[in-house]
XYZ file of C-alpha atoms in Angstrom:
353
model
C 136.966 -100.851 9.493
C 138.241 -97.723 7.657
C 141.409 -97.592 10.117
C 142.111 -101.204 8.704
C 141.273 -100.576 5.296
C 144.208 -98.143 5.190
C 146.358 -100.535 7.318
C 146.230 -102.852 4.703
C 146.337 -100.931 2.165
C 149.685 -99.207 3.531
C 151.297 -103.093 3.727
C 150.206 -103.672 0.415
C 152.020 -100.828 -0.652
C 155.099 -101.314 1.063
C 155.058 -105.359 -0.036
C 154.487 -104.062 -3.645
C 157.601 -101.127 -3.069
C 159.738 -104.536 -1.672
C 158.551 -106.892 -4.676
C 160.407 -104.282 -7.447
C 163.155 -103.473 -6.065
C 164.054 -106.593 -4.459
C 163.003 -109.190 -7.440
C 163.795 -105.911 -10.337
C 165.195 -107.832 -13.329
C 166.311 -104.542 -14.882
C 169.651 -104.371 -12.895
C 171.034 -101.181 -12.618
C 170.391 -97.809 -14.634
C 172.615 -96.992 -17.447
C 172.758 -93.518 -16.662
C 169.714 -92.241 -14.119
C 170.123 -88.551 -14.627
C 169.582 -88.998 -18.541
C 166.894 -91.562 -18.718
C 164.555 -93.382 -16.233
C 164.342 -96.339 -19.184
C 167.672 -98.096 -20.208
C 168.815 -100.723 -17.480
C 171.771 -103.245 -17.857
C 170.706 -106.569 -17.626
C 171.573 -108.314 -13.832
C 172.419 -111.476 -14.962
C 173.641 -111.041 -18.881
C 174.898 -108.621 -20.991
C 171.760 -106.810 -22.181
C 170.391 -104.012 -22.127
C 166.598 -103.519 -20.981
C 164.069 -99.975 -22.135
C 161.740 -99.922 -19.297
C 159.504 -96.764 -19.783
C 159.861 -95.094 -16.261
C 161.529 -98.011 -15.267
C 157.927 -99.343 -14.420
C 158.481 -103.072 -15.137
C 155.670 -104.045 -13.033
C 153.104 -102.100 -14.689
C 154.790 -101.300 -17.924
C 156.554 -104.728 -18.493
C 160.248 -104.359 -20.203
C 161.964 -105.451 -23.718
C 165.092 -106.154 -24.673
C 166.909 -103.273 -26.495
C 167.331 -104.987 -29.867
C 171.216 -105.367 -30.626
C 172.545 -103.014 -28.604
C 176.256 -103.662 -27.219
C 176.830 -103.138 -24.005
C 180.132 -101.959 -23.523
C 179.403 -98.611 -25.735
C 175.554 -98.158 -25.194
C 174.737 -95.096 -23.935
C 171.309 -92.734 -23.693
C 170.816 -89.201 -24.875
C 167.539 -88.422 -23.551
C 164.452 -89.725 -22.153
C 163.291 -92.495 -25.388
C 166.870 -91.741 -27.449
C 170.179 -93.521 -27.243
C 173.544 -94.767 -29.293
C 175.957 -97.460 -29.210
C 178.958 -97.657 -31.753
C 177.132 -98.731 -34.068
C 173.078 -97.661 -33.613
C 171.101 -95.260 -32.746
C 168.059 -96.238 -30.440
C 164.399 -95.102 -29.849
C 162.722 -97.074 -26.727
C 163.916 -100.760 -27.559
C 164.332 -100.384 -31.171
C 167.281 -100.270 -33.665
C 166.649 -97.094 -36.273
C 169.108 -97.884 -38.854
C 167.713 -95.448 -41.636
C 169.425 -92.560 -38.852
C 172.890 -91.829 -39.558
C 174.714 -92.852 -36.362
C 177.508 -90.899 -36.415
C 176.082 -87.729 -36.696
C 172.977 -87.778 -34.505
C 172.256 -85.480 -31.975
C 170.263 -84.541 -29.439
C 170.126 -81.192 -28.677
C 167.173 -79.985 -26.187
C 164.240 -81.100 -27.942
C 165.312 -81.305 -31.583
C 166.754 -84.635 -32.792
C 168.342 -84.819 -36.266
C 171.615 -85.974 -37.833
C 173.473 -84.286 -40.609
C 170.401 -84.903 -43.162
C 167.118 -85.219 -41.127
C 165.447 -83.964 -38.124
C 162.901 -86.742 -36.793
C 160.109 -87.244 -34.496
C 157.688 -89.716 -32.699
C 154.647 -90.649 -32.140
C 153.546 -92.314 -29.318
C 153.266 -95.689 -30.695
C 155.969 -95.847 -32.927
C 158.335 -97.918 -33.355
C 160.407 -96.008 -36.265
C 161.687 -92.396 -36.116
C 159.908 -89.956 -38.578
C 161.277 -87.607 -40.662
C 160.148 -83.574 -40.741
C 159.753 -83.107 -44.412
C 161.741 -80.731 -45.872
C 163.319 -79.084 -42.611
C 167.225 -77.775 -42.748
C 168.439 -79.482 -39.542
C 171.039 -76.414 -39.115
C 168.069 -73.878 -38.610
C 164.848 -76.083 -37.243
C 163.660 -75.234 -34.030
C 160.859 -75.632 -31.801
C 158.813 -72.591 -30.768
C 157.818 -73.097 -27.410
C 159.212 -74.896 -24.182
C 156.857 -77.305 -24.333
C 157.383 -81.259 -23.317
C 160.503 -83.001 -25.089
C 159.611 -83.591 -29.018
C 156.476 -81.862 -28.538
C 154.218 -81.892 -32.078
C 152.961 -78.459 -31.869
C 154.694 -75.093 -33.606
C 158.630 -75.226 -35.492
C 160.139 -73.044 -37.827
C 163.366 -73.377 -40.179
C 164.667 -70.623 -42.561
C 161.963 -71.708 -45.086
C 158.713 -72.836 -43.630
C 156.965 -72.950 -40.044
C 155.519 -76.239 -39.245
C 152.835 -77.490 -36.929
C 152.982 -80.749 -35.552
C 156.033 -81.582 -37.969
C 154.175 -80.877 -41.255
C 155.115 -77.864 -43.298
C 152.198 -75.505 -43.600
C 151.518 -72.532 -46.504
C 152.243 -69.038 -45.198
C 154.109 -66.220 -45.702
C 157.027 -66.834 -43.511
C 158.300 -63.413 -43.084
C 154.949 -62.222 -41.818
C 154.114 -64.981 -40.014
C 152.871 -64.788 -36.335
C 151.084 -66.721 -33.617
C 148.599 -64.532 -32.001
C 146.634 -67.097 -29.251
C 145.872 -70.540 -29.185
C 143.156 -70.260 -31.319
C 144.719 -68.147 -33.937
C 147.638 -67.371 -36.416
C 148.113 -64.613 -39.073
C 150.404 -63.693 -41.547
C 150.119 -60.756 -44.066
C 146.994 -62.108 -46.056
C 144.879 -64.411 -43.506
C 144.081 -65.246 -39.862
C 143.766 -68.969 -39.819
C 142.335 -71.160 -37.110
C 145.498 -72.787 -34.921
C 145.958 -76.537 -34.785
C 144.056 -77.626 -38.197
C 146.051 -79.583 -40.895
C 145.765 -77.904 -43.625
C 145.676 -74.538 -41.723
C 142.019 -73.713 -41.959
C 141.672 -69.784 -43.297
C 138.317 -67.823 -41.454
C 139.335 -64.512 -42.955
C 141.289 -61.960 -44.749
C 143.043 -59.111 -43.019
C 141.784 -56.069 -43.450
C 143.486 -54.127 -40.713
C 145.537 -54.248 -37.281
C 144.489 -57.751 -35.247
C 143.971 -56.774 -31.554
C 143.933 -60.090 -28.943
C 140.854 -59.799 -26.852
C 141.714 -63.354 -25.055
C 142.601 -66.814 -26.394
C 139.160 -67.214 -28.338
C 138.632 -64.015 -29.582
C 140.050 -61.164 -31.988
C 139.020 -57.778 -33.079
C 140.156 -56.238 -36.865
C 138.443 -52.890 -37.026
C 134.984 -53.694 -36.858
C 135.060 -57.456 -36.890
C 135.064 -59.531 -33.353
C 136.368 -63.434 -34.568
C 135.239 -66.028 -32.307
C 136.409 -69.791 -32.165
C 137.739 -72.597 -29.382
C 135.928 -75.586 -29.335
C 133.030 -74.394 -31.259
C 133.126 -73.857 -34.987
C 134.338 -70.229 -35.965
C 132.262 -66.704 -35.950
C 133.167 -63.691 -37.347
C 130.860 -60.762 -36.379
C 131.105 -57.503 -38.366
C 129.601 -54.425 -37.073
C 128.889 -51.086 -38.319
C 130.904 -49.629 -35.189
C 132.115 -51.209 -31.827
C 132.152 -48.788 -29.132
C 132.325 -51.301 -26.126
C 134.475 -54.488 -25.943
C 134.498 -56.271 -22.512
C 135.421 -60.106 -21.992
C 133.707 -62.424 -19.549
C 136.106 -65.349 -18.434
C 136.773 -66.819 -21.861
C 133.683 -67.654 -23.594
C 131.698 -64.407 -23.273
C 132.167 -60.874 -24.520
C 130.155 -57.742 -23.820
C 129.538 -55.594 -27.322
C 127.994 -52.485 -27.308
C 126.130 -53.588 -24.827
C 125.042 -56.767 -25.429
C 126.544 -59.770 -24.883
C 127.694 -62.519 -26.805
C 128.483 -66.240 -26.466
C 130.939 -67.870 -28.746
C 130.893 -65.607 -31.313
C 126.757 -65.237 -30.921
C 124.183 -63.101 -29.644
C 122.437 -64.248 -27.010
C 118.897 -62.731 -27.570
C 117.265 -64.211 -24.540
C 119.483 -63.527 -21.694
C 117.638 -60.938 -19.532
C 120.574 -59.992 -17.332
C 122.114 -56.687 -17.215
C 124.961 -56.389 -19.372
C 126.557 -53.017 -18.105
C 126.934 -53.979 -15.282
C 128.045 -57.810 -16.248
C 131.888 -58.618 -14.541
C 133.851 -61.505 -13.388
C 135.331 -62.492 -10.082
C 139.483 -61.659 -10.311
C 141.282 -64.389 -11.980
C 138.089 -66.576 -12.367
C 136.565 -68.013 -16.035
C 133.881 -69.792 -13.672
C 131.094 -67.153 -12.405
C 129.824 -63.905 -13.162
C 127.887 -61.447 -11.768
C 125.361 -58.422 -12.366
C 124.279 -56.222 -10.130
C 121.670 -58.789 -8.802
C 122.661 -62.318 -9.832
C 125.224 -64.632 -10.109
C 125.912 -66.724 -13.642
C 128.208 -70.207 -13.709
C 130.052 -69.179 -17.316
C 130.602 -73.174 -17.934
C 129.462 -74.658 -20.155
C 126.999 -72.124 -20.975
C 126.659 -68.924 -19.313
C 123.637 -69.574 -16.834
C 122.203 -67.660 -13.811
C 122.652 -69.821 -10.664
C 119.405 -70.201 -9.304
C 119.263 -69.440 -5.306
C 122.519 -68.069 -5.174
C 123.091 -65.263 -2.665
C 125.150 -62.425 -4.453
C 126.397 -60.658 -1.615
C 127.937 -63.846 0.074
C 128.857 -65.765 -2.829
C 132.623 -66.414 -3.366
C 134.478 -68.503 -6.116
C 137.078 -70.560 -4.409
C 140.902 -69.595 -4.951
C 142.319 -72.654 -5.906
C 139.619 -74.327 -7.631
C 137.651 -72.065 -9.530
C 134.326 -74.258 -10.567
C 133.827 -74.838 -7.001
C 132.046 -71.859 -5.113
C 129.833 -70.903 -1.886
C 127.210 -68.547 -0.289
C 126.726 -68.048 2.883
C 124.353 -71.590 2.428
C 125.385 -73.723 0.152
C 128.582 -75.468 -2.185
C 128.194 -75.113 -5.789
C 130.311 -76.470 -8.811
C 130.084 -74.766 -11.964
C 127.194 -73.212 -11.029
C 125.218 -76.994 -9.912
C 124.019 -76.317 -6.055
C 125.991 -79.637 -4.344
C 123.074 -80.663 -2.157
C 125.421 -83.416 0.037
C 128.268 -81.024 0.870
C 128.579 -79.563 3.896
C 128.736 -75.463 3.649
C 130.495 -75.495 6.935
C 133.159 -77.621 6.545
C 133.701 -77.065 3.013
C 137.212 -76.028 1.633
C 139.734 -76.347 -0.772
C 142.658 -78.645 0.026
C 145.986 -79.531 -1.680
C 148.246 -82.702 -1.519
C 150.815 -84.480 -3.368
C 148.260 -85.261 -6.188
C 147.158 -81.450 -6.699
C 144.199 -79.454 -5.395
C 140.857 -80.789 -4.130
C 137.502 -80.291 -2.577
C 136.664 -82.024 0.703
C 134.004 -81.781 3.568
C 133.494 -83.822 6.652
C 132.380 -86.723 4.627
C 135.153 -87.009 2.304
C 136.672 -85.667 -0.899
C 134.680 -84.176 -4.425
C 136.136 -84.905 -7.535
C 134.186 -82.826 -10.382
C 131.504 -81.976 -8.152
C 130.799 -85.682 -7.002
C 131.931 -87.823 -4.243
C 134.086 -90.445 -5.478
């Protein structure tokens, strides 16, 4: 029965491949190597935005006004005729046709740089940016909404924020600084946690030391811990850091672990498990010894971190999988990405499907 399952679900497939191209009623792609969404019409003389050119799933729209003869795209969502400029199927008259651009990942015309949300319909403007200087700071997706900077201001997702500008820096992704403040990343307004006092040394991408203070935030709300002196600094995976000898979660002591912090370390290259000298922790979501794990056999997988074994069992972050089978365990990869798999079938998360 499972040999037929996949039969039939391979025909269905290939009925379902023959079925869009065959019966398609985008015709044929205005320009394929620029975007996968503007199609002349087969039978007329419009033009069709298909996002992905997924008219099955997606459905298509007529690009409002457009005239065939001169239409053509600029990127992915963006495209001109004589007489328009075009986002998806819509008409943005408010952008000045003849001097739009696209150029990488910044669109603007001689006044205006713009952007889009996913559901819009309209172009936005950035406030305030000089289109001759704006850029994006990272090489990120196209149009991305994070970091951008002009001669005057920097800007997070396309709204101007108050800094100094000359001293202006982006220390993690968790943090920024300039002269004055380190602010939390990613808030609108930028959300200060305190002033700087002295040279701001990157631990990892939650943490921070100035002098004698350790700042702590991610996806908890911020710490700052200020000691008289900080002889030891040590991080474990992302979450947890070793000070003076005791450790810390998030910014916090943790008063009731009874592990051994000196000799507290991580597996190479893995935020997922710890180890003392005589027990292995699961670091997500909360540091936590894994009960019955055997320390000298016990190995984080390569490719997929949060799953691990012993010498007897599967674990995922640090849960003992009771229905996996140690022996034929392992790590796989496809098309799709990396997975877990035994005899019985795939994981996903730490539970069969």
């Amino acid at each position: 029965m499972p040999r037929l399952g996949r039969i039939l679900t391979l025909l269905g497939c290939a009925l379902l491949s023959l079925i869009s191209t065959s019966c398609s009623p985008l015709g044929e792609p205005v320009a394929e190597g620029i975007s996968s969404g503007y199609y002349f019409s087969r039978w007329g003389d419009e033009v069709f935005f298909s996002a992905e050119g997924n008219w099955l799933g997606l459905g298509k729209s007529v690009v409002e006004g457009a005239d065939r003869e001169s239409f053509r795209p600029l990127s992915e969502h963006l495209a001109v005729d004589r007489a328009r400029v075009y986002y998806r199927q819509y008409p943005q008259p408010q952008v000045d046709r003849d001097s739009f651009r696209v150029q990488g990942r910044v669109w603007q015309d001689d006044a205006h740089i713009y952007y889009a949300r996913s559901r819009d319909t309209r172009l936005r403007v950035v406030e305030g940016a000089d289109p001759e200087m704006f850029r994006y700071l990272f090489p990120e997706a196209e149009n991305p909404t994070d970091w951008a900077r002009d001669a005057e201001h920097y800007y997070l997702r396309h709204k101007a924020v108050e800094v100094d500008v000359d001293s202006f820096r982006i220390l993690n992704e968790t943090f920024v600084a300039d002269r004055d403040s380190i602010y939390r990343n990613n808030t609108l307004p930028l959300a200060r946690i305190v002033e700087v006092s002295g040279p701001i040394e990157q631990i990892n991408d939650f943490h921070l030391r100035m002098g004698d203070q350790i700042i702590s935030a991610g996806s908890w709300a911020f710490e700052v811990v200020t000691f008289d002196a900080i002889d030891e600094v040590r991080a474990i995976g992302t979450r947890v850091l070793v000070l003076n000898g005791q450790v810390y979660e998030k910014g916090k002591l943790l008063r009731e672990w009874d592990g051994d912090a000196a000799s507290l370390t991580t597996w190479p290259d893995n935020p997922y498990y710890a180890h003392d000298a005589g027990a292995v922790y699961a670091l997500r979501p909360v540091l936590k010894r894994v009960e019955g794990a055997d320390l000298a056999s016990f190995e984080p997988a390569q490719d997929y971190g949060a799953y691990a074994t012993d010498a007897r069992r599967v674990y995922f972050n640090g849960r003992h999988l009771k229905d996996a089978d140690r022996a034929t365990f392992a790590i796989g990869r496809d098309a799709d990405g990396v997975f877990a798999h035994d005899k019985h079938g795939r994981f996903m998360m730490g539970i069969r499907p």
